[in-house]
XYZ file of C-alpha atoms in Angstrom:
778
model
C 25.863 -23.665 2.656
C 24.151 -21.897 5.548
C 24.402 -18.110 5.687
C 26.694 -17.176 8.586
C 25.565 -13.591 8.457
C 29.061 -12.276 7.775
C 28.929 -10.053 4.705
C 31.711 -10.214 2.106
C 32.827 -7.014 0.429
C 31.015 -6.579 -2.871
C 30.681 -3.988 -5.591
C 27.960 -1.346 -5.517
C 24.432 -2.620 -6.117
C 22.792 -2.134 -9.455
C 20.233 0.450 -8.398
C 19.256 3.777 -9.972
C 21.203 5.806 -12.551
C 22.401 2.541 -14.117
C 21.627 1.351 -17.660
C 19.842 -1.963 -17.133
C 17.802 -3.897 -19.691
C 14.036 -3.968 -19.584
C 12.890 -6.626 -17.115
C 11.228 -8.573 -19.956
C 13.783 -7.828 -22.672
C 15.023 -11.396 -23.063
C 11.453 -12.711 -23.091
C 10.460 -10.129 -25.711
C 13.291 -11.223 -27.990
C 12.708 -14.922 -27.387
C 8.932 -14.639 -27.783
C 8.351 -16.089 -24.326
C 6.835 -12.973 -22.702
C 3.269 -13.889 -21.807
C 0.472 -11.628 -23.032
C -3.211 -12.201 -22.433
C -3.852 -13.999 -25.697
C -0.921 -16.307 -24.856
C -2.519 -17.559 -21.644
C -3.728 -21.162 -21.836
C -7.393 -21.145 -22.734
C -9.362 -22.536 -19.791
C -11.922 -25.326 -20.280
C -15.289 -24.073 -21.457
C -13.894 -20.776 -22.754
C -16.383 -18.632 -24.663
C -15.237 -16.281 -27.397
C -16.954 -12.904 -27.438
C -17.564 -10.912 -30.601
C -19.166 -7.465 -30.652
C -21.720 -6.586 -33.310
C -21.121 -3.073 -34.657
C -23.210 -0.234 -36.005
C -23.090 0.377 -39.765
C -24.398 3.935 -39.450
C -22.835 7.148 -38.199
C -26.000 8.530 -36.598
C -29.357 6.805 -36.588
C -32.283 5.582 -34.551
C -32.377 1.822 -34.112
C -35.825 0.965 -35.445
C -35.351 -2.784 -35.139
C -32.686 -5.043 -33.668
C -33.566 -8.673 -34.337
C -31.113 -11.094 -32.714
C -33.137 -14.289 -33.115
C -31.029 -15.665 -35.974
C -27.885 -14.780 -34.058
C -29.052 -16.772 -31.020
C -29.977 -19.748 -33.212
C -26.621 -19.883 -34.946
C -24.397 -22.955 -34.314
C -22.024 -22.687 -31.369
C -23.741 -19.684 -29.801
C -24.181 -19.882 -26.031
C -25.299 -16.356 -25.189
C -26.264 -13.124 -26.920
C -26.382 -9.885 -24.939
C -27.736 -6.430 -25.715
C -28.550 -3.325 -23.681
C -31.579 -4.933 -22.023
C -29.387 -7.688 -20.526
C -27.182 -5.384 -18.443
C -27.940 -5.723 -14.720
C -26.370 -2.398 -13.779
C -25.677 0.785 -15.696
C -25.151 0.633 -19.445
C -22.026 2.755 -19.273
C -18.275 2.297 -19.735
C -17.249 5.963 -19.837
C -14.436 7.432 -17.731
C -16.183 10.630 -16.599
C -19.521 11.751 -18.069
C -21.567 8.501 -18.216
C -22.149 8.806 -21.958
C -20.360 5.734 -23.402
C -22.722 2.802 -23.768
C -21.548 -0.784 -23.495
C -24.283 -1.554 -26.024
C -26.174 1.057 -28.046
C -29.713 1.604 -26.808
C -32.189 3.155 -29.222
C -29.635 5.256 -31.092
C -26.199 4.844 -32.639
C -23.663 7.682 -32.624
C -20.866 6.395 -34.854
C -19.938 3.602 -37.229
C -18.490 0.745 -35.216
C -20.464 1.407 -32.045
C -21.135 -1.787 -30.102
C -24.716 -3.051 -30.539
C -24.571 -6.501 -28.953
C -22.233 -9.281 -27.903
C -22.182 -12.876 -29.124
C -20.555 -15.521 -26.938
C -19.810 -18.746 -28.772
C -17.583 -21.791 -28.566
C -15.194 -20.346 -31.163
C -14.468 -16.904 -32.528
C -15.404 -18.115 -36.011
C -18.819 -19.211 -34.741
C -19.305 -15.904 -32.947
C -18.439 -13.881 -36.060
C -20.673 -15.997 -38.292
C -23.552 -15.594 -35.864
C -23.123 -11.817 -35.558
C -23.390 -11.487 -39.347
C -26.979 -12.802 -39.144
C -28.293 -9.834 -37.169
C -31.161 -7.855 -38.651
C -30.898 -4.137 -37.940
C -33.159 -1.443 -39.303
C -32.071 2.169 -38.957
C -33.666 5.561 -39.383
C -30.795 7.810 -40.374
C -30.336 11.097 -38.540
C -28.201 14.115 -39.483
C -24.533 13.258 -39.023
C -21.540 15.546 -38.541
C -18.469 13.659 -39.710
C -15.870 16.422 -39.560
C -15.175 19.656 -37.694
C -16.733 21.824 -40.408
C -20.046 19.965 -40.216
C -20.037 20.000 -36.404
C -19.338 23.740 -36.432
C -22.235 24.318 -38.825
C -24.571 22.231 -36.644
C -23.144 23.815 -33.453
C -22.351 20.456 -31.878
C -19.929 20.577 -28.944
C -19.138 18.295 -26.028
C -18.883 21.368 -23.789
C -18.780 25.152 -24.056
C -15.706 26.618 -25.737
C -12.922 27.403 -23.278
C -10.784 30.532 -23.005
C -7.313 30.910 -21.509
C -5.741 34.350 -21.486
C -3.140 36.636 -19.986
C -3.011 40.324 -20.856
C -5.039 42.020 -23.603
C -4.181 40.118 -26.760
C -6.475 42.100 -29.028
C -5.071 45.454 -27.944
C -1.542 44.102 -28.293
C -2.286 42.871 -31.811
C -3.661 46.252 -32.855
C -0.534 47.950 -31.516
C 1.926 45.461 -33.081
C 4.460 46.662 -35.642
C 3.810 43.584 -37.759
C 1.007 41.074 -37.942
C 0.378 37.750 -39.684
C -2.737 35.616 -39.828
C -2.955 31.983 -40.875
C -4.631 28.640 -40.472
C -3.696 25.005 -40.844
C -4.842 21.567 -39.806
C -3.347 18.434 -38.346
C -4.696 14.907 -38.536
C -5.359 12.307 -35.896
C -3.370 9.151 -35.254
C -4.130 5.541 -34.436
C -2.213 4.010 -31.537
C -1.400 0.857 -33.503
C -0.188 -0.979 -30.416
C 1.259 -4.374 -31.353
C -1.004 -6.160 -28.887
C -4.587 -5.206 -29.623
C -7.420 -4.767 -27.163
C -8.078 -7.994 -25.269
C -9.702 -9.204 -22.065
C -10.063 -12.634 -20.463
C -12.679 -12.937 -17.715
C -13.004 -15.856 -15.298
C -16.028 -16.201 -13.008
C -15.472 -16.699 -9.294
C -17.815 -17.799 -6.587
C -20.602 -15.535 -5.425
C -20.849 -13.689 -8.718
C -17.328 -12.266 -8.464
C -15.101 -12.091 -11.522
C -11.393 -11.874 -12.336
C -10.327 -10.137 -15.541
C -7.013 -10.099 -17.327
C -7.195 -6.839 -19.247
C -4.721 -5.089 -21.524
C -5.333 -1.735 -19.871
C -3.367 1.249 -18.637
C -6.009 1.846 -15.966
C -6.887 -1.348 -14.065
C -8.822 0.468 -11.345
C -11.044 2.252 -13.835
C -11.773 -1.014 -15.634
C -12.590 -2.558 -12.248
C -14.937 0.262 -11.302
C -16.710 0.314 -14.659
C -17.242 -3.451 -14.718
C -18.662 -3.213 -11.203
C -21.012 -0.476 -12.457
C -22.178 -2.654 -15.360
C -22.658 -5.694 -13.096
C -24.252 -3.635 -10.304
C -21.727 -5.050 -7.853
C -19.259 -3.470 -5.407
C -15.688 -2.873 -6.535
C -14.559 -5.734 -4.313
C -16.426 -8.195 -6.553
C -14.164 -7.385 -9.506
C -10.422 -8.031 -9.753
C -8.472 -6.707 -12.725
C -4.937 -7.890 -13.446
C -2.240 -6.724 -15.878
C 1.239 -8.211 -16.202
C 2.269 -6.408 -19.362
C 0.823 -4.793 -22.455
C 2.193 -4.923 -25.952
C 1.960 -1.152 -26.190
C -0.640 1.326 -25.058
C 0.307 4.929 -25.942
C -2.916 6.167 -24.307
C -5.130 3.896 -26.388
C -5.690 1.595 -23.413
C -6.360 4.299 -20.836
C -10.157 4.318 -21.341
C -10.736 2.162 -24.414
C -10.060 -1.191 -22.738
C -13.213 -0.935 -20.614
C -15.641 -1.829 -23.413
C -13.991 -5.158 -24.173
C -13.328 -6.042 -20.539
C -16.902 -5.273 -19.515
C -18.329 -7.403 -22.344
C -16.138 -10.364 -21.348
C -16.945 -9.951 -17.651
C -20.684 -9.766 -18.291
C -20.586 -12.964 -20.342
C -18.510 -14.758 -17.689
C -20.859 -13.801 -14.857
C -24.003 -14.620 -16.866
C -22.775 -18.037 -18.051
C -20.448 -19.118 -15.260
C -17.828 -19.810 -17.942
C -14.598 -17.978 -18.789
C -14.889 -15.537 -21.671
C -12.392 -13.792 -23.925
C -12.971 -10.702 -26.053
C -10.247 -9.969 -28.603
C -11.189 -7.926 -31.667
C -9.016 -8.263 -34.738
C -6.943 -5.315 -36.016
C -9.631 -3.938 -38.332
C -12.315 -4.101 -35.648
C -9.956 -2.604 -33.091
C -9.162 0.371 -35.328
C -12.809 0.966 -36.217
C -14.120 0.687 -32.650
C -11.492 2.583 -30.674
C -10.623 6.270 -30.416
C -7.650 8.085 -31.931
C -5.572 11.195 -31.354
C -7.729 14.286 -31.843
C -7.371 16.011 -35.193
C -7.223 19.811 -34.936
C -7.815 22.917 -37.000
C -5.808 25.976 -35.934
C -6.292 29.666 -36.670
C -3.725 32.210 -35.531
C -3.325 35.980 -35.492
C 0.153 36.977 -34.314
C 1.726 40.355 -33.730
C 5.495 40.872 -33.517
C 8.263 43.429 -33.866
C 10.941 43.758 -36.543
C 13.208 41.385 -34.603
C 10.567 38.637 -34.542
C 9.647 39.002 -30.875
C 5.989 38.252 -30.315
C 3.886 41.094 -28.916
C 0.428 39.572 -29.116
C -1.185 36.269 -30.073
C -4.734 35.138 -30.643
C -4.952 31.399 -31.149
C -8.035 29.304 -31.887
C -7.930 25.527 -31.555
C -10.786 23.393 -32.833
C -10.784 19.628 -32.362
C -12.857 16.672 -33.459
C -13.793 14.945 -30.213
C -16.067 12.276 -31.610
C -19.446 11.062 -30.485
C -18.980 11.107 -26.706
C -16.893 12.961 -24.157
C -14.278 10.363 -23.166
C -11.239 12.424 -22.005
C -11.661 15.190 -24.561
C -12.121 17.974 -22.026
C -8.775 17.309 -20.353
C -7.037 16.599 -23.675
C -8.132 19.901 -25.155
C -7.171 21.658 -21.931
C -3.657 20.264 -22.263
C -3.487 21.497 -25.854
C -4.146 24.976 -24.451
C -1.519 24.466 -21.732
C 1.107 23.617 -24.335
C 0.253 26.252 -26.913
C 3.152 28.277 -25.485
C 5.686 25.438 -25.719
C 8.968 27.052 -24.616
C 7.999 30.625 -25.488
C 6.956 33.636 -23.451
C 3.779 35.175 -24.856
C 3.416 38.765 -23.578
C -0.296 39.026 -24.367
C -2.224 35.941 -25.400
C -5.717 34.588 -25.840
C -6.293 30.901 -26.549
C -9.768 29.743 -27.505
C -10.547 26.022 -27.610
C -13.594 24.590 -29.387
C -14.437 20.952 -28.624
C -16.638 19.672 -31.426
C -18.910 16.646 -31.165
C -18.893 14.541 -34.322
C -20.521 11.285 -35.327
C -17.254 9.392 -35.438
C -15.644 7.153 -32.822
C -14.764 9.193 -29.737
C -11.190 10.341 -29.800
C -9.149 9.608 -26.733
C -5.816 9.803 -24.950
C -2.686 9.518 -27.058
C 0.923 10.076 -26.083
C 1.179 13.794 -25.331
C -2.550 14.076 -24.538
C -3.230 17.232 -26.581
C 0.218 18.664 -25.959
C 1.531 17.849 -29.455
C -1.370 19.673 -31.092
C -0.809 22.789 -28.991
C 2.941 22.718 -29.611
C 2.596 22.210 -33.350
C 0.358 25.285 -33.407
C 2.914 27.605 -31.789
C 5.789 26.182 -33.819
C 3.798 26.947 -36.964
C 3.462 30.513 -35.664
C 7.237 30.730 -35.184
C 7.807 29.543 -38.749
C 5.259 32.074 -40.027
C 6.966 34.968 -38.225
C 10.375 33.880 -39.539
C 9.044 33.618 -43.097
C 7.491 37.091 -42.886
C 10.768 38.632 -41.727
C 13.122 36.503 -43.814
C 14.863 35.273 -40.655
C 16.200 31.885 -39.637
C 13.330 30.283 -37.662
C 15.791 29.163 -34.981
C 16.728 32.783 -34.336
C 13.051 33.701 -33.979
C 12.584 30.808 -31.568
C 15.553 31.896 -29.456
C 14.287 35.470 -29.223
C 10.947 34.304 -27.877
C 12.089 31.785 -25.249
C 11.038 32.096 -21.647
C 13.492 34.121 -19.592
C 13.864 35.549 -16.114
C 11.587 37.801 -14.076
C 9.006 39.427 -16.318
C 9.323 36.742 -19.006
C 8.547 33.620 -16.991
C 4.756 33.508 -16.650
C 2.707 31.042 -18.706
C -0.718 31.829 -20.200
C -2.248 29.872 -17.280
C -0.230 31.941 -14.759
C 2.276 29.295 -13.658
C 5.783 30.619 -13.122
C 8.445 28.789 -15.151
C 11.065 28.223 -12.452
C 13.492 25.885 -14.168
C 13.911 27.092 -17.736
C 16.758 25.163 -19.346
C 15.521 25.449 -22.945
C 18.081 28.149 -23.914
C 21.012 26.030 -22.724
C 19.682 22.890 -24.412
C 19.128 24.676 -27.705
C 22.557 26.312 -27.681
C 24.291 23.042 -26.828
C 22.469 21.101 -29.542
C 22.902 23.814 -32.179
C 26.644 23.831 -31.532
C 27.081 20.051 -31.401
C 25.127 19.415 -34.619
C 26.722 22.381 -36.435
C 23.311 23.830 -37.243
C 24.424 27.176 -38.711
C 26.918 25.724 -41.178
C 24.532 22.970 -42.216
C 21.712 25.415 -42.884
C 23.972 27.480 -45.132
C 25.125 24.325 -46.953
C 21.525 23.138 -47.405
C 20.407 26.434 -48.908
C 23.388 26.311 -51.272
C 22.417 22.756 -52.253
C 18.834 23.865 -52.926
C 19.953 26.663 -55.247
C 21.871 24.124 -57.336
C 19.341 21.282 -57.227
C 16.194 21.778 -59.335
C 14.310 18.657 -58.191
C 15.619 17.387 -54.868
C 15.426 19.855 -52.003
C 16.707 19.693 -48.455
C 15.362 21.247 -45.272
C 16.554 21.617 -41.695
C 14.922 22.757 -38.469
C 15.749 22.831 -34.778
C 12.785 23.008 -32.382
C 12.485 22.823 -28.583
C 10.116 21.016 -26.232
C 8.834 22.178 -22.856
C 6.295 19.704 -21.498
C 4.402 19.932 -18.223
C 4.468 16.877 -15.982
C 1.446 15.947 -13.853
C -2.161 15.001 -14.443
C -4.051 18.248 -14.914
C -6.924 16.627 -13.023
C -5.359 17.081 -9.605
C -6.755 14.049 -7.760
C -5.148 11.663 -10.254
C -1.687 12.623 -8.994
C -1.462 9.835 -6.425
C -0.106 6.303 -6.343
C 0.213 3.289 -4.095
C 2.644 0.399 -3.738
C 3.053 -2.807 -1.773
C 6.353 -4.405 -0.769
C 6.945 -7.740 0.915
C 10.413 -8.498 2.257
C 10.679 -12.258 2.660
C 12.731 -13.995 5.291
C 15.363 -15.050 2.726
C 16.014 -11.436 1.755
C 14.087 -11.534 -1.516
C 11.698 -8.683 -2.205
C 8.265 -8.786 -3.814
C 7.238 -5.514 -5.470
C 3.748 -4.485 -6.515
C 2.567 -1.024 -7.475
C -0.352 0.625 -9.225
C 1.450 1.393 -12.481
C 1.186 -0.760 -15.577
C 3.975 -1.982 -17.836
C 3.320 -1.350 -21.526
C 6.876 -1.751 -22.753
C 8.082 1.603 -21.437
C 10.277 0.093 -18.712
C 8.305 1.293 -15.692
C 8.732 -1.943 -13.757
C 12.506 -2.101 -14.028
C 12.773 1.535 -12.968
C 10.640 1.003 -9.868
C 12.570 -2.184 -9.083
C 15.814 -0.184 -9.300
C 14.389 2.371 -6.866
C 13.536 -0.375 -4.374
C 16.933 -2.047 -4.843
C 18.630 1.284 -4.221
C 16.634 1.810 -1.038
C 17.707 -1.533 0.449
C 21.163 -1.353 -1.206
C 20.726 -4.768 -2.821
C 21.147 -5.978 -6.361
C 18.037 -5.445 -8.465
C 17.916 -9.201 -9.111
C 16.581 -9.581 -5.545
C 13.455 -7.590 -6.472
C 10.623 -9.626 -7.959
C 8.260 -7.635 -10.181
C 4.643 -8.797 -10.060
C 1.452 -8.101 -11.993
C -0.510 -4.966 -11.384
C -3.689 -6.191 -9.713
C -6.517 -4.268 -8.116
C -6.791 -6.442 -4.998
C -3.220 -5.555 -3.974
C -3.056 -1.813 -4.649
C -6.509 -0.220 -4.875
C -7.863 2.985 -6.401
C -4.918 3.616 -8.676
C -4.587 6.262 -11.361
C -3.926 5.423 -14.982
C -0.361 4.906 -16.090
C -0.405 8.035 -18.178
C 0.648 11.700 -18.208
C 4.297 10.538 -18.211
C 3.961 10.139 -14.441
C 4.356 6.366 -14.036
C 7.853 6.408 -12.536
C 7.325 9.696 -10.691
C 4.239 8.477 -8.850
C 4.777 4.750 -8.457
C 8.503 5.091 -7.848
C 7.875 7.438 -4.950
C 5.105 5.209 -3.558
C 7.424 2.189 -3.693
C 10.203 4.186 -2.058
C 7.789 5.187 0.692
C 6.941 1.526 1.338
C 10.613 0.552 1.350
C 11.467 3.315 3.816
C 8.679 2.127 6.134
C 10.170 -1.376 6.251
C 13.687 0.011 6.636
C 12.595 2.109 9.618
C 11.277 -1.018 11.336
C 14.507 -2.857 10.586
C 16.599 -0.021 11.996
C 14.569 -0.037 15.221
C 14.951 -3.824 15.431
C 18.738 -3.737 14.894
C 19.265 -0.879 17.325
C 17.412 -2.761 20.049
C 18.944 -6.188 19.351
C 22.567 -5.068 19.126
C 22.342 -2.144 21.527
C 23.423 0.608 19.160
C 22.008 4.001 18.256
C 19.654 4.029 15.243
C 22.131 6.121 13.264
C 24.674 3.336 13.664
C 22.512 1.089 11.459
C 23.019 1.498 7.721
C 22.086 -0.366 4.552
C 25.181 -0.610 2.401
C 26.282 -2.424 -0.775
C 28.234 -4.804 1.484
C 25.222 -5.642 3.647
C 23.526 -4.189 6.700
C 26.013 -2.460 8.967
C 25.155 -2.465 12.669
C 27.792 -0.663 14.682
C 31.122 -2.259 13.728
C 29.497 -5.436 12.331
C 28.167 -6.019 8.806
C 25.650 -8.762 8.055
C 24.371 -10.125 4.768
C 21.006 -8.726 3.844
C 19.439 -12.216 3.685
C 20.689 -13.208 7.154
C 19.553 -9.883 8.581
C 16.050 -10.303 7.076
C 15.825 -13.766 8.681
C 16.733 -12.363 12.106
C 14.064 -9.690 11.760
C 11.477 -12.315 10.870
C 12.446 -14.439 13.871
C 12.064 -11.331 16.031
C 8.502 -10.892 14.702
C 9.167 -7.682 12.813
C 6.588 -6.843 10.138
C 8.318 -7.097 6.779
C 5.445 -5.909 4.634
C 4.345 -2.350 3.974
C 2.159 -0.258 1.737
C 3.444 2.988 0.321
C 1.690 6.091 -0.920
C 2.603 9.278 -2.739
C 0.677 12.399 -3.710
C 2.340 15.019 -5.887
C 2.885 18.242 -3.917
C 2.486 21.913 -4.918
C -0.018 21.414 -7.736
C -3.408 23.130 -7.971
C -5.624 24.274 -10.798
C -8.867 26.217 -11.221
C -10.465 25.007 -14.437
C -13.133 27.723 -14.367
C -10.471 30.392 -14.882
C -7.800 28.159 -16.437
C -5.222 29.380 -13.948
C -2.983 27.748 -11.365
C -0.018 25.419 -11.140
C -1.186 22.276 -12.957
C 2.361 20.946 -13.419
C 4.897 19.935 -10.792
C 7.755 20.608 -13.207
C 8.641 20.762 -16.887
C 10.694 18.359 -19.012
C 12.724 19.840 -21.840
C 14.318 18.693 -25.053
C 15.439 19.831 -28.480
C 15.798 18.137 -31.844
C 17.448 19.081 -35.123
C 16.063 17.246 -38.150
C 17.173 17.250 -41.764
C 14.969 16.059 -44.636
C 15.185 15.483 -48.375
C 12.146 15.867 -50.631
C 11.491 15.121 -54.300
C 9.522 18.057 -55.716
C 8.239 15.966 -58.642
C 6.702 13.181 -56.543
C 6.419 14.613 -53.025
C 8.426 11.748 -51.580
C 10.280 12.623 -48.387
C 13.036 11.103 -46.297
C 14.313 12.154 -42.891
C 18.043 11.778 -43.472
C 19.461 12.970 -40.183
C 18.321 13.841 -36.677
C 20.123 14.880 -33.509
C 18.305 14.923 -30.190
C 19.325 16.312 -26.831
C 16.801 15.561 -24.113
C 16.471 16.459 -20.448
C 15.478 13.543 -18.191
C 16.893 15.038 -15.015
C 19.123 12.458 -13.343
C 18.096 9.415 -15.331
C 16.845 6.426 -13.347
C 17.877 4.152 -16.216
C 19.702 5.711 -19.189
C 19.129 2.703 -21.460
C 15.376 2.792 -20.947
C 15.242 6.575 -21.314
C 17.200 6.562 -24.574
C 14.806 3.951 -25.950
C 11.797 6.032 -24.961
C 13.237 9.132 -26.610
C 14.011 7.357 -29.871
C 10.640 5.613 -29.938
C 8.735 8.803 -29.149
C 10.530 10.713 -31.886
C 9.806 8.052 -34.511
C 6.158 7.810 -33.457
C 5.900 11.590 -33.704
C 7.380 11.403 -37.197
C 4.615 9.010 -38.127
C 1.907 11.369 -36.902
C 3.350 14.250 -38.928
C 4.309 12.446 -42.134
C 2.776 9.047 -42.955
C -0.144 8.216 -40.669
C -3.346 9.416 -42.297
C -6.846 8.691 -41.011
C -9.460 8.885 -43.758
C -13.204 8.867 -43.079
C -15.700 8.766 -45.932
C -18.899 10.804 -46.136
C -20.807 8.079 -44.270
C -18.411 8.207 -41.330
C -16.652 4.943 -42.155
C -12.926 4.737 -41.399
C -11.227 3.736 -44.640
C -7.712 3.379 -43.210
C -8.289 0.580 -40.722
C -5.458 -1.847 -41.450
C -1.708 -1.737 -42.134
C -2.496 -2.004 -45.849
C -3.932 1.509 -45.792
C -2.649 3.042 -42.555
C 1.110 3.499 -42.593
C 3.115 3.709 -39.379
C 6.872 4.310 -39.667
C 9.006 1.264 -40.339
C 12.660 0.644 -39.566
C 13.400 1.992 -43.060
C 11.970 5.376 -42.053
C 14.431 5.797 -39.200
C 17.018 8.423 -40.144
C 20.285 6.845 -41.248
C 22.020 9.237 -38.863
C 20.150 9.396 -35.547
C 22.046 10.692 -32.538
C 20.086 10.598 -29.274
C 21.739 11.967 -26.155
C 20.659 12.616 -22.577
C 21.505 16.096 -21.354
C 24.414 15.577 -18.973
C 23.631 18.691 -16.943
C 20.109 17.464 -16.287
C 18.589 17.328 -12.821
C 15.250 18.211 -11.296
C 14.905 21.196 -8.985
C 11.800 19.513 -7.563
C 12.091 16.592 -5.167
C 11.163 13.852 -7.613
C 12.416 10.330 -7.090
C 16.229 10.587 -7.258
C 15.823 13.931 -9.092
C 14.707 12.222 -12.299
C 12.289 13.591 -14.885
C 9.523 11.942 -16.859
C 10.342 10.671 -20.331
C 7.209 8.998 -21.717
C 5.517 11.804 -23.624
C 7.952 14.744 -24.022
C 10.121 13.116 -26.739
C 7.102 12.691 -29.009
C 7.061 16.409 -29.749
C 10.707 16.451 -30.792
C 9.383 15.257 -34.146
C 7.849 18.678 -34.785
C 11.332 19.530 -36.043
C 10.668 17.129 -38.934
C 7.552 18.999 -40.031
C 9.358 22.349 -39.790
C 12.251 20.927 -41.811
C 9.820 19.812 -44.525
C 8.413 23.354 -44.552
C 11.941 24.667 -45.059
C 12.537 22.283 -47.973
C 9.208 23.113 -49.627
C 9.773 26.855 -49.167
C 12.966 26.567 -51.198
C 11.000 26.002 -54.419
C 9.807 29.598 -54.028
C 13.219 30.866 -52.892
C 11.876 31.120 -49.330
C 9.577 34.030 -50.209
C 6.381 32.421 -48.799
C 5.474 30.026 -45.988
C 4.235 26.715 -47.397
C 0.590 25.881 -46.821
C 1.487 22.428 -45.513
C -0.834 20.620 -43.150
C -0.061 17.479 -41.176
C 0.444 14.724 -41.994
C 2.886 15.813 -44.683
C 2.226 12.851 -46.951
C 3.820 12.744 -50.407
C 0.565 14.059 -51.888
C 0.492 16.948 -49.420
C 4.147 17.807 -50.045
C 3.661 17.724 -53.812
C 0.621 20.002 -53.638
C 2.416 22.350 -51.245
C 5.359 22.609 -53.663
C 3.059 23.530 -56.533
C 1.228 26.035 -54.339
C 4.483 27.677 -53.229
C 5.624 28.045 -56.836
C 2.379 29.833 -57.728
C 2.321 32.127 -54.697
C 6.028 32.971 -54.896
C 5.450 34.405 -58.363
C 3.005 36.901 -56.881
C 5.393 38.154 -54.179
């Protein structure tokens, strides 16, 4: 039936602040969501396999590829000499080679690419390579890199006040050190790229990447072509977690180079073992602290040294280590502080972005300090944490000189402590431990304060494109990428809210570089903040045109035109949105618009490590309870309560899922996920048989996740929401502190356990034995 234009009365549209399912949820469950490896293989497809270095650091004396080229099914073999442009796929410093040239810097470094008619043929051919090496000195870990004085850049210093003088004047003082391991992203969909040649030497690439524009620009660099010659497209990823921010470029560039050289489509998809060996991880850290405090546990001075294993090349390590420094305060005011950061170059795969981007390492460091102070004074660690929280004037300046303007950590902590009955449970747990010789319980409540924005200022921008069609349907494209986190449904809700239509009218499309150019990575928890605002800007541009059109056509003032849940109201008439869109089209009104957003207020001087790098802070708190077996070291998280601040949630269902997932992933980093390199620099934990991520059985039996009802954003973010991607990850620090509490009980809480992360059963068992020995000496 034809649309008469008369709008019936309807219920409110399903826009923002509504719990809607992920746009691909049904497809995920049904298995019908299309990922790159699900795309129909085009005729003539070549499968690309990358030959890898077997040495950590060596000169390449000989690289003989003749047997590889002669192998059955092989169509093309490429090495460094076959690259028409620059042999580089690095994000910043131009030090990541597509193919090694003369020297290898880590085991698993790409040496060459084989393109064959099947992946089996490509693998069989690659095995025939003849490589002769001349081994060079290799630094596999931080200790070796420190001894050889290998760094990716000079050590950095962030400070406020005179920490050393404050330490000398402190009533009490404790020194300590500990380490934390790295973490593999273990995304369900591995690295993959599918390249299709186009006319004139152009190429289209499906890439599982969080940063399509960077992949585009790097492929163009390798091909020695303009950016316009390369189109990168992403519909969805099966997880990213930072592991596809820079790491996707290697595989996409190899596929693109093969496609352009052969004129045939090419796919590069390493298997899980190859993926884990070839791609970067979360940075592992060593921490040394010297903390001064008074008899009440209030910090008076802190000297903190952070040392990280960056790997063989720079990647994003400078910014990641900077963020570790930024978050070494967490939610606490540090009256006098010095933070030193050492960025060590090692002959292992370059470590890279991972959810939290250095923030978790910095936060774990300060939380360890809080536990150390509490242990020294015999106080409840939560009380020490409360006494050191940021406060009002005089207690609101960070070590990088940003004023904390919206400090809600005290309220969050108090609300969670009351709702989870923390005080009574702690007393009950300590009573249980006195009566239980083998099984011990622990509890901890820790806060999170996480800065939101890219600390590299120019990355805080986004673009969007909206088409309003004549039937009232809306096509949405933006520069963010969907990796399962629900970005697309959130941005669609924002657009639906702007036009006051049901979200089902908004069609979500692939992220593609020929629609929205020069985008930033979907990272730094800023996907909805940036792309949501850009999409809103585009929607408002179209709405302004429609208001002008309606005012002129029906002879009313512009303020008499309104978009409502019932339709478009013009004066005393209300028309259906679809009919109204058709009239605008017939009147030759442009119904397409780009949108743009740049985060305001932020600035940062890296030379002095001062400024306002963050637009705002997201907060949260978690209380975790654990049970350990002191005879085996086995551990179970039995209960966890989480209260998290997401401002005014754009989509509560999505946000709750992100919080739960982040917490569980953080648990994995701190308890079960252990990266082991041997003396030759070979990763020994490169498959699920040896690398253990949390399973559904590791989820606490009692897990209560709640959004903070009082939440809002004092800054003008999109609909006053707050980011939720990374901050929940650090809620899991409460698990590590709870394990410390349980282990400390074997020594009647007289000493702080020497427990590093991850707290594997072996580590817990050794820590228990160590506590027993040291407690006897106290």
